[in-house]
Amino acid sequence: MTILIPVLGDQLSHELASLRDIRPSDAVVLLMEVRDEATYVRHHKRKIALIFSAMRHFAEELRVKGWHVDYISIDDADSSGSFTGEVQRAVDRHRPTSIRIVEPGEWRVKLMIDGWAKRFKLPVDVLDNDRFICGILEFQTWAQARNDLVMEFFYRDMRRKTGLLMDADGKPEGGEWNFDKDNRAPPKRGLNYPEPMYFQPDAMTQQVLALVEDRFSGHFGSLDKFSLPVTAGQARRALAHFVRTALPDFGTYQDAMVMGQDWLYHSWLSPALNLGLLTPIEVAQAAADAYATGNVPLNAAEGFIRQIIGWREYVRGYYWLEMPEVGNANALEAVRPLPEFYWSGETDMLCLSDAVRNTRDNSYAHHIQRLMVLGNFAMLAGVRPQDVADWFLVVYADAYEWVELPNVIGMSQHADGGRLATKPYAGGGAYINRMSDYCGKCHYDVKKKTGPDACPFNALYWDFLARHERRFRRNRRMVQIYANWDRMKPEMRDAYRASAAIFLRTLEPAAEGWAR
């Protein structure tokens, strides 16, 4: 008996369900670097290098444990270039009696796997991906019992399920579930921002970097100073470093933005987490333990844990609940092409240019840069949400469709019509000015409301609200906003809309074929 176990590039966990309760002598583990996965969108070079390097290191670790690993590299001359093609070749080589695989993270890969039993005439056992805290069916059951998918209530259920930050009486630690009100401080001068832990590329990673630079030279991004963790051991060291050096101030300043400061107090653990090098429970537990020992304040531990067991688990459940329809959602009927500066960074809006620079150099930007700068601008400008989603999927090392698509379509662009977020995450220049130091150094004047020297976010914000007034005026969370609009003199409203129209005409669309 030989069981073929394909392990996908985002399933690099030694605790993977398909590797459990089975003798290594009875199986062949198949890992595949395939052209289709590197190019179905033109992924950032750093993202491709991270995945390939992590896969190669994982394969070596499996071999040391006694597994028979069949590894297909991207430069294999006989490679078919696709998952299904490589499984077919592996079936021909090894003549397995069955295939055993953990459910994939993306809808398109699920469709491939669904056809394998018929194609290969073999039993295909698809196992639950229990690296997540909430299973897909569990989330669907939760969602079906509710009219509104409020993340806060889901998060509370995950707190109860895991016991994280819960006291002996089953109450939330500190008497409150959510300390977000304490986590919105703007940056202060003189803060000592810690660097994440960097890892010098070993010989295997250096080989991958050279290969990616050669094979994918036309892709977006830079490989300079590549230093991401590529093994579970490195990822755990990075986690411990974050908890010790950055987590204590993460909560207070998690929404802050500072020119040229790429990391601030953020962990940059999400690439390792989404690859499988870390599990969500060990990451969240590390934060809870740091609070329990008095090394981290409650607002920081709670805010971080909420991102891991609340938001991350929630968007994964939402993705599988709403696919495939949500992928084409465009409730606001946005049709503008993605602007070219999302690739070049060449814009006089300093907040946007710095976020694009960070994205290009590091395949990273933190959540407020993604949501309230890059995403906010795209929504206000009426950019087609599928263009925005493709861009986010291309450029970030932690972006897989299950996590990226809900965050863009639902939260960032409000393209699902409010299924995920009850109001659009729209903001003008005042928000960016309050939460960053960008505006004091920008070409545009954030205090000016209209005209060629005014911050474009100001006019775009009110133009967006005017365009979608019929949709949003009755939203209970936006009543006060429209009351402010109503109090404006007609000539002021006209000036906002005219300034927005003039600015939008200056946007140069990205070249054709930039993502696919």
Short mmCIF file of C-alpha atoms in Angstrom, two decimals:
data_model
loop_
_atom_site.label_atom_id
_atom_site.label_comp_id
_atom_site.label_asym_id
_atom_site.label_seq_id
_atom_site.Cartn_x
_atom_site.Cartn_y
_atom_site.Cartn_z
CA MET A 1 0.00 0.00 0.00
CA THR A 2 1.32 3.42 -1.00
CA ILE A 3 -0.53 6.61 -0.13
CA LEU A 4 0.30 9.73 -2.15
CA ILE A 5 0.22 12.82 0.08
CA PRO A 6 0.37 16.10 -1.87
CA VAL A 7 1.33 18.96 0.45
CA LEU A 8 0.52 22.42 -0.89
CA GLY A 9 2.86 25.37 -0.49
CA ASP A 10 0.80 26.97 2.28
CA GLN A 11 0.53 23.74 4.33
CA LEU A 12 4.10 23.46 5.61
CA SER A 13 3.29 22.08 9.04
CA HIS A 14 4.66 18.90 10.60
CA GLU A 15 1.32 18.61 12.40
CA LEU A 16 -0.58 18.59 9.07
CA ALA A 17 -3.59 16.26 9.25
CA SER A 18 -2.50 14.26 6.20
CA LEU A 19 0.83 13.40 7.85
CA ARG A 20 -0.78 12.17 11.07
CA ASP A 21 -1.53 8.59 12.07
CA ILE A 22 0.38 7.14 9.14
CA ARG A 23 3.75 5.42 8.84
CA PRO A 24 6.27 7.23 6.62
CA SER A 25 7.07 3.88 4.97
CA ASP A 26 3.50 3.67 3.67
CA ALA A 27 3.48 7.04 1.91
CA VAL A 28 5.09 9.34 -0.62
CA VAL A 29 4.89 13.06 0.16
CA LEU A 30 4.62 15.22 -2.96
CA LEU A 31 5.67 18.88 -2.90
CA MET A 32 5.37 20.90 -6.10
CA GLU A 33 6.78 24.21 -7.27
CA VAL A 34 4.63 24.78 -10.33
CA ARG A 35 4.54 27.56 -12.87
CA ASP A 36 0.76 28.02 -12.72
CA GLU A 37 0.86 28.85 -9.00
CA ALA A 38 3.66 31.37 -9.41
CA THR A 39 2.00 33.12 -12.35
CA TYR A 40 -1.82 32.86 -12.13
CA VAL A 41 -1.22 36.35 -10.86
CA ARG A 42 2.23 37.90 -11.17
CA HIS A 43 3.19 37.47 -7.52
CA HIS A 44 5.80 39.69 -5.87
CA LYS A 45 9.25 38.16 -6.28
CA ARG A 46 9.75 38.09 -2.52
CA LYS A 47 6.55 36.10 -2.06
CA ILE A 48 7.59 33.47 -4.60
CA ALA A 49 11.04 33.18 -3.04
CA LEU A 50 9.56 32.83 0.45
CA ILE A 51 7.23 30.01 -0.56
CA PHE A 52 9.82 28.09 -2.59
CA SER A 53 12.48 28.39 0.11
CA ALA A 54 10.07 27.35 2.86
CA MET A 55 8.91 24.38 0.77
CA ARG A 56 12.48 23.21 0.16
CA HIS A 57 13.40 23.50 3.82
CA PHE A 58 10.24 21.66 4.82
CA ALA A 59 11.02 18.85 2.37
CA GLU A 60 14.47 18.42 3.93
CA GLU A 61 12.97 18.29 7.41
CA LEU A 62 10.54 15.58 6.29
CA ARG A 63 13.36 13.52 4.80
CA VAL A 64 15.26 13.73 8.09
CA LYS A 65 12.15 12.34 9.81
CA GLY A 66 12.12 9.38 7.44
CA TRP A 67 9.51 10.43 4.90
CA HIS A 68 9.90 9.60 1.22
CA VAL A 69 9.59 13.03 -0.40
CA ASP A 70 9.02 13.51 -4.12
CA TYR A 71 9.96 17.15 -4.74
CA ILE A 72 9.25 18.89 -8.04
CA SER A 73 11.22 22.10 -8.52
CA ILE A 74 10.21 24.95 -10.79
CA ASP A 75 13.16 24.23 -13.08
CA ASP A 76 12.28 20.57 -13.61
CA ALA A 77 12.37 20.20 -17.39
CA ASP A 78 9.54 17.63 -17.35
CA SER A 79 7.21 19.61 -15.09
CA SER A 80 3.66 20.00 -16.36
CA GLY A 81 3.39 23.38 -14.64
CA SER A 82 0.18 22.60 -12.74
CA PHE A 83 -0.91 20.86 -9.55
CA THR A 84 -3.12 18.37 -11.39
CA GLY A 85 -0.44 17.63 -13.97
CA GLU A 86 2.15 16.97 -11.28
CA VAL A 87 -0.18 14.71 -9.30
CA GLN A 88 -0.80 12.79 -12.53
CA ARG A 89 2.93 12.35 -13.05
CA ALA A 90 3.35 11.27 -9.42
CA VAL A 91 0.53 8.72 -9.80
CA ASP A 92 2.32 7.34 -12.87
CA ARG A 93 5.63 7.13 -10.98
CA HIS A 94 4.48 5.69 -7.67
CA ARG A 95 1.25 3.79 -8.50
CA PRO A 96 -0.42 4.78 -5.20
CA THR A 97 -3.51 3.05 -3.85
CA SER A 98 -5.03 6.35 -2.70
CA ILE A 99 -4.44 10.09 -2.43
CA ARG A 100 -4.62 11.90 0.91
CA ILE A 101 -4.64 15.71 1.05
CA VAL A 102 -5.67 18.48 3.41
CA GLU A 103 -8.38 20.78 2.08
CA PRO A 104 -6.85 23.72 0.20
CA GLY A 105 -7.07 27.37 1.16
CA GLU A 106 -8.42 28.61 -2.18
CA TRP A 107 -11.57 27.94 -4.15
CA ARG A 108 -9.84 27.43 -7.50
CA VAL A 109 -7.59 24.73 -5.99
CA LYS A 110 -10.62 23.02 -4.43
CA LEU A 111 -12.16 22.78 -7.90
CA MET A 112 -8.99 21.05 -9.14
CA ILE A 113 -8.97 18.56 -6.26
CA ASP A 114 -12.69 17.82 -6.68
CA GLY A 115 -11.89 16.33 -10.09
CA TRP A 116 -8.97 14.15 -9.03
CA ALA A 117 -10.87 10.99 -8.03
CA LYS A 118 -12.52 10.73 -11.43
CA ARG A 119 -9.36 11.67 -13.34
CA PHE A 120 -6.96 9.37 -11.51
CA LYS A 121 -9.49 6.61 -10.74
CA LEU A 122 -8.27 6.56 -7.14
CA PRO A 123 -9.85 7.29 -3.75
CA VAL A 124 -9.08 10.88 -2.74
CA ASP A 125 -9.38 11.56 0.97
CA VAL A 126 -9.72 15.34 1.58
CA LEU A 127 -9.11 16.11 5.26
CA ASP A 128 -10.23 19.14 7.27
CA ASN A 129 -7.56 21.81 7.67
CA ASP A 130 -7.48 21.74 11.45
CA ARG A 131 -4.59 24.21 11.63
CA PHE A 132 -7.41 26.76 11.89
CA ILE A 133 -9.32 27.16 15.16
CA CYS A 134 -12.72 27.31 13.48
CA GLY A 135 -13.59 24.72 10.84
CA ILE A 136 -15.45 25.64 7.68
CA LEU A 137 -18.62 23.76 8.66
CA GLU A 138 -18.42 25.20 12.16
CA PHE A 139 -18.36 28.73 10.76
CA GLN A 140 -21.24 27.99 8.39
CA THR A 141 -23.31 26.71 11.29
CA TRP A 142 -22.47 29.86 13.26
CA ALA A 143 -23.38 32.10 10.32
CA GLN A 144 -26.67 30.38 9.53
CA ALA A 145 -27.96 31.13 13.03
CA ARG A 146 -27.50 34.90 12.56
CA ASN A 147 -28.94 37.65 10.42
CA ASP A 148 -25.71 39.69 10.56
CA LEU A 149 -22.16 38.33 10.50
CA VAL A 150 -20.81 40.52 13.29
CA MET A 151 -17.15 39.66 13.83
CA GLU A 152 -17.18 40.77 17.47
CA PHE A 153 -19.66 38.04 18.41
CA PHE A 154 -17.66 35.43 16.50
CA TYR A 155 -14.52 36.58 18.28
CA ARG A 156 -16.15 36.16 21.67
CA ASP A 157 -17.09 32.61 20.75
CA MET A 158 -13.47 31.91 19.78
CA ARG A 159 -12.29 33.33 23.11
CA ARG A 160 -14.65 30.96 24.90
CA LYS A 161 -13.58 28.05 22.73
CA THR A 162 -9.85 28.57 23.26
CA GLY A 163 -9.99 29.94 26.82
CA LEU A 164 -7.58 32.71 25.84
CA LEU A 165 -7.78 35.76 28.13
CA MET A 166 -10.67 34.23 30.04
CA ASP A 167 -10.79 34.18 33.85
CA ALA A 168 -11.72 31.25 36.08
CA ASP A 169 -15.38 32.31 36.07
CA GLY A 170 -15.61 32.26 32.27
CA LYS A 171 -15.53 36.06 32.03
CA PRO A 172 -13.21 38.04 29.75
CA GLU A 173 -9.99 39.11 31.40
CA GLY A 174 -10.24 42.71 32.60
CA GLY A 175 -14.04 42.64 32.41
CA GLU A 176 -14.22 43.61 28.74
CA TRP A 177 -14.00 41.66 25.50
CA ASN A 178 -12.44 44.39 23.41
CA PHE A 179 -9.94 47.13 24.30
CA ASP A 180 -9.84 48.73 20.86
CA LYS A 181 -10.63 52.14 22.34
CA ASP A 182 -7.15 52.06 23.90
CA ASN A 183 -5.47 51.09 20.64
CA ARG A 184 -5.80 54.19 18.49
CA ALA A 185 -3.01 56.47 19.65
CA PRO A 186 -1.22 58.54 17.01
CA PRO A 187 2.58 58.20 16.90
CA LYS A 188 4.65 60.29 19.28
CA ARG A 189 8.03 61.75 18.49
CA GLY A 190 10.96 59.81 19.84
CA LEU A 191 9.32 56.40 19.97
CA ASN A 192 11.83 53.55 19.80
CA TYR A 193 10.43 51.29 17.08
CA PRO A 194 11.92 47.78 17.29
CA GLU A 195 13.01 45.90 14.18
CA PRO A 196 11.60 42.44 13.47
CA MET A 197 14.02 39.53 13.67
CA TYR A 198 15.96 39.11 10.42
CA PHE A 199 17.35 35.82 9.13
CA GLN A 200 20.42 35.61 6.92
CA PRO A 201 19.58 33.47 3.85
CA ASP A 202 21.33 30.10 3.93
CA ALA A 203 22.67 28.34 0.84
CA MET A 204 19.27 26.85 -0.01
CA THR A 205 17.53 30.23 0.21
CA GLN A 206 20.29 31.93 -1.77
CA GLN A 207 19.77 29.36 -4.53
CA VAL A 208 16.06 30.12 -4.54
CA LEU A 209 16.68 33.88 -4.66
CA ALA A 210 18.90 33.46 -7.72
CA LEU A 211 16.31 31.23 -9.38
CA VAL A 212 13.45 33.68 -8.75
CA GLU A 213 15.47 36.65 -9.97
CA ASP A 214 16.21 34.73 -13.16
CA ARG A 215 12.81 33.15 -13.80
CA PHE A 216 10.56 35.96 -12.57
CA SER A 217 12.61 39.06 -13.27
CA GLY A 218 9.60 40.88 -14.75
CA HIS A 219 7.52 40.49 -11.60
CA PHE A 220 6.93 43.35 -9.19
CA GLY A 221 9.14 43.90 -6.17
CA SER A 222 12.64 43.53 -4.83
CA LEU A 223 14.58 40.61 -3.38
CA ASP A 224 17.19 42.85 -1.75
CA LYS A 225 17.91 42.02 1.89
CA PHE A 226 15.55 39.05 1.94
CA SER A 227 15.36 37.99 5.58
CA LEU A 228 12.00 36.33 6.25
CA PRO A 229 11.79 33.14 8.33
CA VAL A 230 11.60 30.06 6.11
CA THR A 231 11.39 27.30 8.74
CA ALA A 232 9.18 26.67 11.75
CA GLY A 233 12.22 27.07 14.01
CA GLN A 234 13.00 30.50 12.61
CA ALA A 235 9.33 31.51 12.78
CA ARG A 236 9.15 30.60 16.47
CA ARG A 237 12.24 32.67 17.17
CA ALA A 238 10.63 35.59 15.32
CA LEU A 239 7.47 35.15 17.41
CA ALA A 240 9.42 35.21 20.68
CA HIS A 241 11.34 38.29 19.52
CA PHE A 242 8.10 40.12 18.66
CA VAL A 243 6.46 39.27 21.97
CA ARG A 244 9.51 40.48 23.87
CA THR A 245 10.35 43.66 21.92
CA ALA A 246 7.25 44.95 20.15
CA LEU A 247 4.05 43.48 21.56
CA PRO A 248 4.07 45.64 24.74
CA ASP A 249 3.41 48.76 22.60
CA PHE A 250 1.62 47.05 19.71
CA GLY A 251 -1.84 47.73 21.05
CA THR A 252 -1.49 51.43 21.75
CA TYR A 253 0.14 52.28 18.40
CA GLN A 254 -1.22 49.58 16.10
CA ASP A 255 -3.04 52.13 13.91
CA ALA A 256 -0.16 54.61 13.69
CA MET A 257 1.82 55.35 10.51
CA VAL A 258 5.28 56.94 10.36
CA MET A 259 7.18 57.96 7.25
CA GLY A 260 9.98 55.50 6.48
CA GLN A 261 9.19 53.26 9.47
CA ASP A 262 8.16 50.04 7.80
CA TRP A 263 7.36 47.88 10.83
CA LEU A 264 6.64 50.08 13.89
CA TYR A 265 5.32 47.62 16.51
CA HIS A 266 3.84 45.12 14.06
CA SER A 267 4.96 41.50 14.07
CA TRP A 268 5.27 40.58 10.38
CA LEU A 269 4.49 36.99 11.41
CA SER A 270 1.59 36.61 8.98
CA PRO A 271 3.67 35.13 6.12
CA ALA A 272 4.94 32.37 8.40
CA LEU A 273 1.48 31.87 9.89
CA ASN A 274 -0.22 31.63 6.49
CA LEU A 275 2.45 29.20 5.22
CA GLY A 276 1.87 26.84 8.13
CA LEU A 277 5.18 27.47 9.88
CA LEU A 278 3.24 28.74 12.90
CA THR A 279 -0.22 27.84 14.16
CA PRO A 280 -2.73 30.49 15.23
CA ILE A 281 -3.14 28.96 18.67
CA GLU A 282 0.61 29.03 19.44
CA VAL A 283 0.86 32.64 18.27
CA ALA A 284 -2.14 33.74 20.32
CA GLN A 285 -1.02 31.69 23.32
CA ALA A 286 2.38 33.41 23.30
CA ALA A 287 0.64 36.78 23.62
CA ALA A 288 -1.66 35.50 26.38
CA ASP A 289 1.30 34.07 28.29
CA ALA A 290 3.16 37.38 28.04
CA TYR A 291 0.14 39.14 29.57
CA ALA A 292 -0.14 36.52 32.31
CA THR A 293 3.49 37.07 33.33
CA GLY A 294 3.05 40.85 33.39
CA ASN A 295 5.30 41.54 30.42
CA VAL A 296 2.57 42.83 28.11
CA PRO A 297 -0.44 45.06 28.94
CA LEU A 298 -3.93 43.70 28.40
CA ASN A 299 -4.84 46.09 25.58
CA ALA A 300 -1.84 44.88 23.56
CA ALA A 301 -2.40 41.18 24.19
CA GLU A 302 -6.13 41.43 23.50
CA GLY A 303 -5.71 43.51 20.35
CA PHE A 304 -3.18 41.08 18.92
CA ILE A 305 -5.14 37.97 19.88
CA ARG A 306 -8.27 39.48 18.31
CA GLN A 307 -6.45 39.76 14.99
CA ILE A 308 -5.39 36.10 15.15
CA ILE A 309 -8.37 34.17 16.55
CA GLY A 310 -11.00 36.77 15.69
CA TRP A 311 -10.42 38.51 12.40
CA ARG A 312 -8.17 35.92 10.68
CA GLU A 313 -10.51 33.03 11.48
CA TYR A 314 -13.55 35.13 10.62
CA VAL A 315 -12.41 36.12 7.13
CA ARG A 316 -11.47 32.53 6.35
CA GLY A 317 -14.96 31.37 7.31
CA TYR A 318 -16.53 34.25 5.37
CA TYR A 319 -14.50 33.32 2.27
CA TRP A 320 -15.78 29.75 2.16
CA LEU A 321 -19.31 30.86 3.03
CA GLU A 322 -19.51 33.43 0.24
CA MET A 323 -17.44 31.92 -2.57
CA PRO A 324 -17.51 31.94 -5.52
CA GLU A 325 -20.01 34.81 -5.86
CA VAL A 326 -18.11 37.24 -3.63
CA GLY A 327 -15.15 37.17 -6.02
CA ASN A 328 -17.20 39.12 -8.58
CA ALA A 329 -19.04 41.39 -6.14
CA ASN A 330 -19.19 45.07 -7.09
CA ALA A 331 -22.05 46.57 -5.12
CA LEU A 332 -20.80 50.15 -5.59
CA GLU A 333 -20.49 49.65 -9.38
CA ALA A 334 -16.90 50.86 -9.42
CA VAL A 335 -15.31 50.71 -12.87
CA ARG A 336 -12.15 52.87 -12.79
CA PRO A 337 -8.93 50.98 -13.69
CA LEU A 338 -6.25 50.66 -11.03
CA PRO A 339 -4.00 53.76 -11.16
CA GLU A 340 -0.43 53.27 -12.35
CA PHE A 341 1.06 54.72 -9.17
CA TYR A 342 0.05 51.55 -7.30
CA TRP A 343 3.01 50.03 -9.14
CA SER A 344 5.38 52.96 -9.55
CA GLY A 345 4.75 54.83 -6.31
CA GLU A 346 4.98 58.03 -8.36
CA THR A 347 2.38 60.25 -6.75
CA ASP A 348 2.60 63.49 -4.78
CA MET A 349 0.41 61.94 -2.08
CA LEU A 350 3.12 61.01 0.40
CA CYS A 351 1.06 58.48 2.36
CA LEU A 352 0.39 56.51 -0.82
CA SER A 353 3.89 56.73 -2.23
CA ASP A 354 5.43 55.54 1.05
CA ALA A 355 2.98 52.63 1.33
CA VAL A 356 3.78 51.56 -2.24
CA ARG A 357 7.51 51.91 -1.56
CA ASN A 358 7.23 49.67 1.49
CA THR A 359 5.13 47.20 -0.51
CA ARG A 360 7.66 47.08 -3.35
CA ASP A 361 10.69 46.73 -1.08
CA ASN A 362 9.31 44.34 1.54
CA SER A 363 6.12 42.79 0.13
CA TYR A 364 4.59 44.33 3.24
CA ALA A 365 2.49 47.18 4.55
CA HIS A 366 0.68 47.12 7.87
CA HIS A 367 -3.08 46.89 8.18
CA ILE A 368 -3.84 50.62 8.41
CA GLN A 369 -1.69 51.39 5.37
CA ARG A 370 -3.56 48.68 3.49
CA LEU A 371 -7.04 49.65 4.70
CA MET A 372 -7.05 53.41 5.26
CA VAL A 373 -4.48 54.54 2.69
CA LEU A 374 -4.26 52.10 -0.24
CA GLY A 375 -7.73 50.58 0.10
CA ASN A 376 -9.47 53.79 1.13
CA PHE A 377 -8.10 55.69 -1.86
CA ALA A 378 -9.19 52.96 -4.28
CA MET A 379 -12.72 52.91 -2.89
CA LEU A 380 -13.07 56.70 -2.85
CA ALA A 381 -11.77 56.88 -6.43
CA GLY A 382 -14.17 54.18 -7.62
CA VAL A 383 -11.53 51.65 -8.68
CA ARG A 384 -12.90 48.32 -9.85
CA PRO A 385 -12.74 46.04 -6.76
CA GLN A 386 -11.43 43.05 -8.72
CA ASP A 387 -8.46 45.18 -9.83
CA VAL A 388 -7.80 46.10 -6.20
CA ALA A 389 -8.09 42.48 -5.08
CA ASP A 390 -5.70 41.32 -7.81
CA TRP A 391 -3.17 43.96 -6.79
CA PHE A 392 -3.30 42.96 -3.11
CA LEU A 393 -2.95 39.29 -4.07
CA VAL A 394 0.10 40.07 -6.20
CA VAL A 395 2.07 42.31 -3.90
CA TYR A 396 1.91 40.95 -0.33
CA ALA A 397 3.86 37.97 0.95
CA ASP A 398 1.03 36.98 3.31
CA ALA A 399 -1.70 37.26 0.64
CA TYR A 400 -3.65 34.11 -0.20
CA GLU A 401 -7.09 34.43 -1.68
CA TRP A 402 -8.92 33.12 1.41
CA VAL A 403 -7.57 36.00 3.52
CA GLU A 404 -7.00 38.67 0.88
CA LEU A 405 -10.32 38.56 -0.97
CA PRO A 406 -12.64 39.12 2.04
CA ASN A 407 -10.39 41.88 3.35
CA VAL A 408 -10.44 43.69 -0.01
CA ILE A 409 -13.89 42.97 -1.42
CA GLY A 410 -15.70 43.08 1.91
CA MET A 411 -13.83 45.34 4.29
CA SER A 412 -11.68 47.60 2.14
CA GLN A 413 -13.92 48.20 -0.91
CA HIS A 414 -17.39 47.51 0.55
CA ALA A 415 -18.05 45.71 -2.72
CA ASP A 416 -20.12 42.99 -1.04
CA GLY A 417 -22.76 45.56 -0.15
CA GLY A 418 -22.13 45.44 3.58
CA ARG A 419 -22.24 41.70 4.18
CA LEU A 420 -18.90 41.78 6.02
CA ALA A 421 -18.67 45.40 7.23
CA THR A 422 -21.74 47.41 8.23
CA LYS A 423 -20.29 50.69 6.90
CA PRO A 424 -17.58 51.57 4.37
CA TYR A 425 -14.11 52.22 5.77
CA ALA A 426 -13.90 55.66 4.18
CA GLY A 427 -11.87 58.53 5.52
CA GLY A 428 -10.55 61.91 4.47
CA GLY A 429 -7.22 63.57 5.00
CA ALA A 430 -8.01 64.36 8.65
CA TYR A 431 -7.79 60.70 9.62
CA ILE A 432 -4.41 60.23 7.93
CA ASN A 433 -3.15 63.46 9.49
CA ARG A 434 -4.22 62.32 12.95
CA MET A 435 -2.69 58.85 12.69
CA SER A 436 0.57 59.65 10.87
CA ASP A 437 3.32 62.14 10.23
CA TYR A 438 2.80 62.06 6.46
CA CYS A 439 0.76 65.20 6.02
CA GLY A 440 3.35 67.63 7.42
CA LYS A 441 5.80 66.59 4.71
CA CYS A 442 3.37 66.15 1.82
CA HIS A 443 3.08 68.22 -1.36
CA TYR A 444 -0.62 68.66 -0.62
CA ASP A 445 -2.10 70.68 2.26
CA VAL A 446 -4.38 68.51 4.39
CA LYS A 447 -6.02 71.60 5.90
CA LYS A 448 -7.24 72.82 2.52
CA LYS A 449 -10.57 71.35 1.52
CA THR A 450 -10.66 71.98 -2.21
CA GLY A 451 -8.47 73.22 -5.04
CA PRO A 452 -5.25 71.98 -6.65
CA ASP A 453 -3.16 72.24 -3.46
CA ALA A 454 -5.67 70.53 -1.18
CA CYS A 455 -5.23 66.94 0.00
CA PRO A 456 -7.11 64.86 -2.60
CA PHE A 457 -8.54 62.63 0.13
CA ASN A 458 -10.69 65.56 1.34
CA ALA A 459 -12.64 66.09 -1.87
CA LEU A 460 -12.68 62.39 -2.77
CA TYR A 461 -14.24 61.54 0.59
CA TRP A 462 -17.21 63.84 0.18
CA ASP A 463 -17.58 63.03 -3.50
CA PHE A 464 -17.78 59.33 -2.60
CA LEU A 465 -20.50 60.01 -0.03
CA ALA A 466 -22.43 62.15 -2.51
CA ARG A 467 -22.21 59.51 -5.24
CA HIS A 468 -23.53 56.81 -2.93
CA GLU A 469 -25.96 58.87 -0.88
CA ARG A 470 -28.97 56.69 -1.68
CA ARG A 471 -27.14 53.61 -0.40
CA PHE A 472 -25.61 55.04 2.77
CA ARG A 473 -27.81 57.86 4.03
CA ARG A 474 -30.03 55.52 6.05
CA ASN A 475 -27.08 53.61 7.52
CA ARG A 476 -27.37 54.23 11.26
CA ARG A 477 -23.57 54.51 11.57
CA MET A 478 -23.47 57.27 8.94
CA VAL A 479 -26.35 59.50 10.03
CA GLN A 480 -24.04 62.12 11.56
CA ILE A 481 -21.79 62.17 8.48
CA TYR A 482 -24.71 63.00 6.20
CA ALA A 483 -25.97 65.54 8.72
CA ASN A 484 -22.63 67.32 8.25
CA TRP A 485 -23.07 67.13 4.47
CA ASP A 486 -26.55 68.60 4.77
CA ARG A 487 -25.24 71.56 6.78
CA MET A 488 -22.77 72.54 4.06
CA LYS A 489 -23.61 75.38 1.73
CA PRO A 490 -24.43 74.21 -1.81
CA GLU A 491 -21.39 76.00 -3.23
CA MET A 492 -19.14 74.06 -0.81
CA ARG A 493 -20.63 70.76 -1.87
CA ASP A 494 -20.16 71.72 -5.51
CA ALA A 495 -16.56 72.68 -4.85
CA TYR A 496 -15.82 69.29 -3.27
CA ARG A 497 -17.29 67.44 -6.22
CA ALA A 498 -15.59 69.63 -8.79
CA SER A 499 -12.19 69.22 -7.09
CA ALA A 500 -12.66 65.44 -6.99
CA ALA A 501 -13.58 65.32 -10.68
CA ILE A 502 -10.53 67.37 -11.68
CA PHE A 503 -8.20 65.19 -9.63
CA LEU A 504 -9.65 61.91 -10.89
CA ARG A 505 -9.01 62.99 -14.48
CA THR A 506 -5.28 63.12 -13.69
CA LEU A 507 -5.06 59.42 -12.75
CA GLU A 508 -3.14 57.35 -15.24
CA PRO A 509 -4.38 53.75 -15.48
CA ALA A 510 -1.96 50.87 -15.04
CA ALA A 511 -0.74 49.15 -18.18
CA GLU A 512 -2.70 46.15 -19.48
CA GLY A 513 -1.74 42.74 -18.17
CA TRP A 514 -0.17 44.00 -14.95
CA ALA A 515 -1.60 41.25 -12.77
CA ARG A 516 -2.30 38.25 -15.00
#
